[in-house]
Coordinates of C-alpha atoms in Angstrom, one line a residue:
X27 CA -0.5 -25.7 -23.7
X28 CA 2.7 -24.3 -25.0
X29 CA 5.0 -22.5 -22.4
X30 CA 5.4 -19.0 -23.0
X31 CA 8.9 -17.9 -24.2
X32 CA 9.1 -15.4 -20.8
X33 CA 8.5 -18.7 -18.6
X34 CA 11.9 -20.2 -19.7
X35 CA 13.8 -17.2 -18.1
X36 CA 15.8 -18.1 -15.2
X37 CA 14.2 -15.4 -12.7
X38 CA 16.7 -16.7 -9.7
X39 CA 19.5 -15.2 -12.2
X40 CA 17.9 -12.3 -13.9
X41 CA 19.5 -9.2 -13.0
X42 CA 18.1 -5.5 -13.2
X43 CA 18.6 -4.2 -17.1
X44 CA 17.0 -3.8 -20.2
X45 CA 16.3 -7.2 -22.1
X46 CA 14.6 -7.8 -25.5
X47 CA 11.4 -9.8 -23.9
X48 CA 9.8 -10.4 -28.1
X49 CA 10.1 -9.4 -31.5
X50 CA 6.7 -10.0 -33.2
X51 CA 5.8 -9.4 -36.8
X52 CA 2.7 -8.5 -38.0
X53 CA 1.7 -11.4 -40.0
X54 CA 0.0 -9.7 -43.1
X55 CA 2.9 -7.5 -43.7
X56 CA 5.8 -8.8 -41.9
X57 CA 6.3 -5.1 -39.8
X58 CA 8.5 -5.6 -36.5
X59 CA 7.2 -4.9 -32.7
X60 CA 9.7 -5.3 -30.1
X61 CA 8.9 -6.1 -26.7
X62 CA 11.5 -4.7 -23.8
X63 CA 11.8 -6.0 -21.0
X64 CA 13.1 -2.9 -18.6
X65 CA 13.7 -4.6 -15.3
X66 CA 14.9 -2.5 -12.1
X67 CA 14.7 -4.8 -9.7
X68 CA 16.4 -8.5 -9.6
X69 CA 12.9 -10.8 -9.2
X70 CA 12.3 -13.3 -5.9
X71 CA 16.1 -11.4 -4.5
X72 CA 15.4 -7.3 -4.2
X73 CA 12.0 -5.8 -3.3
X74 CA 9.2 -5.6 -5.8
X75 CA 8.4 -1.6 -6.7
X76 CA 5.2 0.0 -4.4
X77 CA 2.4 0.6 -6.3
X78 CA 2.4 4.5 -5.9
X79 CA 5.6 4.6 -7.2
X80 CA 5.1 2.4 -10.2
X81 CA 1.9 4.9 -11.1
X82 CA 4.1 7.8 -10.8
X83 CA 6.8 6.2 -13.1
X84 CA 4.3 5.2 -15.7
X85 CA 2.0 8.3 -16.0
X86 CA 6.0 10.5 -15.9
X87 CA 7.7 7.6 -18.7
X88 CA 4.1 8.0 -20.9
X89 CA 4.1 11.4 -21.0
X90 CA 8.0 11.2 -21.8
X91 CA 7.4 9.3 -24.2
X92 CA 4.6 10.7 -26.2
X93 CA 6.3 13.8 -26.2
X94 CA 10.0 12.6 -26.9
X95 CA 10.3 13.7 -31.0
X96 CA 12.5 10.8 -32.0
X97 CA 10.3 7.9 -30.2
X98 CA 6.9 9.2 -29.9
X99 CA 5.6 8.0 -33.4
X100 CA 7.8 4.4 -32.7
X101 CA 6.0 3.5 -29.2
X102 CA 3.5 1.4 -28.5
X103 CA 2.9 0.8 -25.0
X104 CA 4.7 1.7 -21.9
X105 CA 3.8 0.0 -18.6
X106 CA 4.1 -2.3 -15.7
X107 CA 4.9 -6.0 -15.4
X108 CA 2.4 -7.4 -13.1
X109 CA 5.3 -8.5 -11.0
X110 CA 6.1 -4.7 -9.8
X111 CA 10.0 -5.6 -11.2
X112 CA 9.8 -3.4 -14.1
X113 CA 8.3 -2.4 -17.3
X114 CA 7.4 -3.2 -20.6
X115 CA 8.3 -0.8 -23.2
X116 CA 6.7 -2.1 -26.8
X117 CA 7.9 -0.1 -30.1
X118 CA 8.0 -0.7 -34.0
X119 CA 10.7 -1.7 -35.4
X120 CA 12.8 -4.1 -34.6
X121 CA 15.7 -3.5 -32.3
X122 CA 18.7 -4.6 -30.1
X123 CA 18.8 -3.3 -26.4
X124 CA 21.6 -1.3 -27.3
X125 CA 19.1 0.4 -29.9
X126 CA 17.2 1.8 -26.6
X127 CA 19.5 2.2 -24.1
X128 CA 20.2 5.5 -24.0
X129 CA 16.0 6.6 -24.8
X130 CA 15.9 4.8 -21.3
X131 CA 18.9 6.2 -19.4
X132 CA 16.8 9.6 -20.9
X133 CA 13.5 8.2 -19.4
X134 CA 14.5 7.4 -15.9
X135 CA 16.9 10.6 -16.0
X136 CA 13.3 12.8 -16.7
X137 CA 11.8 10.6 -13.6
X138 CA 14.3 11.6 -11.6
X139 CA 15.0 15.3 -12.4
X140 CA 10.5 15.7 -12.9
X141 CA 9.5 18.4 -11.0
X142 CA 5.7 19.3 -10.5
X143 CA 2.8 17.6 -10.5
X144 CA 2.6 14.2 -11.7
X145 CA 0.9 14.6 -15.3
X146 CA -2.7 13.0 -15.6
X147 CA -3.0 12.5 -11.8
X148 CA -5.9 13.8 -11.7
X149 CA -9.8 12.1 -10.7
X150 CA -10.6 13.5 -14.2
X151 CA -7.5 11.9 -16.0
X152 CA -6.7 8.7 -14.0
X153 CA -8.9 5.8 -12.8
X154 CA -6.9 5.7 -9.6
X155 CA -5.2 8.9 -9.0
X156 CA -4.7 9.1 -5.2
X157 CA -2.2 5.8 -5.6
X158 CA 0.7 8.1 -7.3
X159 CA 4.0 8.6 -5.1
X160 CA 6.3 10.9 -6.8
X161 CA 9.3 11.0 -4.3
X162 CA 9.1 7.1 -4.7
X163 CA 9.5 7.0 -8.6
X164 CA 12.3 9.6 -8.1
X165 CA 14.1 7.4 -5.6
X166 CA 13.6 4.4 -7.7
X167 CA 14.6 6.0 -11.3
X168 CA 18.2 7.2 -9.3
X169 CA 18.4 4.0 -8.0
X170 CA 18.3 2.2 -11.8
X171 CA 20.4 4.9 -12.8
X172 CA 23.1 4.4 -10.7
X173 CA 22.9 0.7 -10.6
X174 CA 21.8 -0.5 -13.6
X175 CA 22.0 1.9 -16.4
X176 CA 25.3 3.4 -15.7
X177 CA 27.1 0.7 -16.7
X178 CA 24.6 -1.2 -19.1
X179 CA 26.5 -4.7 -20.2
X180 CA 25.9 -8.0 -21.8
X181 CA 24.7 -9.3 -18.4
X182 CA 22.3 -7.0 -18.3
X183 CA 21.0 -7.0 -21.5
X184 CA 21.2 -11.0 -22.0
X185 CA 18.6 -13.1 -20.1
X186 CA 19.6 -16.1 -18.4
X187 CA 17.5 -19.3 -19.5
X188 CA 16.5 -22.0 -17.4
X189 CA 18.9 -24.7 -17.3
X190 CA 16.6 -27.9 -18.4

């Protein structure tokens, strides 16, 4: 089997940031999709994000999102790597990290600021709604804030490859 492009990034080195994971092209027309990887923890070194907070983040970034009037029409998909590090943020076009960085300094600010009741936390709305910690995803959208997106730079937005 072929290795996957996200296996031949050095996850010893990786640092908290917002990388470009893919771009991918439709192949009947050609259109972009690019694939971000929005990583706020540094893998196998810092602790992975709980669950509850990761829910919390994901339902408050989504509704964000959908709502935001630049971006909504331009995102795909907004959720979490299976690793509990990050995200994935997925939008057309075809863009540079500096391209998003401030729609995700704006994302993580709305996280933090939220107020209320998580949106579509509800048995009605969500498959699992009781797993939703809102004071977490606030403490972990400051936390990326102040030591990540504050001072986004090439190191952050560069991933390191495996040295073969």
């Amino acid at each position: 089997m072929e290795r996957i492009s996200s296996f031949t990034i050095d996850h010893l080195r990786l640092e908290p940031g917002v990388y470009v994971s893919r771009i991918d092209r439709d192949p009947e027309h050609g259109n972009p999709v690019t694939t971000f990887d929005v990583r706020m923890t540094a893998p196998n070194r810092e602790p992975v994000i709980d669950t509850a907070s990761v829910h919390a983040i994901e339902h408050l970034i989504a509704t964000y999102l959908r709502n935001d009037p630049n971006w909504k029409n331009r995102v795909v998909y907004f959720g979490p790597m299976g690793c509990r590090t990050g995200f994935y943020l997925v939008v057309f076009g075809a863009y540079e990290s500096a391209d998003v960085a401030d729609l995700v300094r704006a994302m993580f600010a709305f996280v933090r600021d939220f107020e209320g009741e998580v949106p579509g936390a509800t048995p009605v709305e969500c498959g699992n709604y009781h797993d939703s910690d809102l004071m977490g995803a606030k403490w972990w959208a400051r936390h990326y804030l102040d030591k990540t997106l504050s001072s986004l730079d090439e190191a952050h937005t560069t991933y390191p490859q495996i040295e073969v």
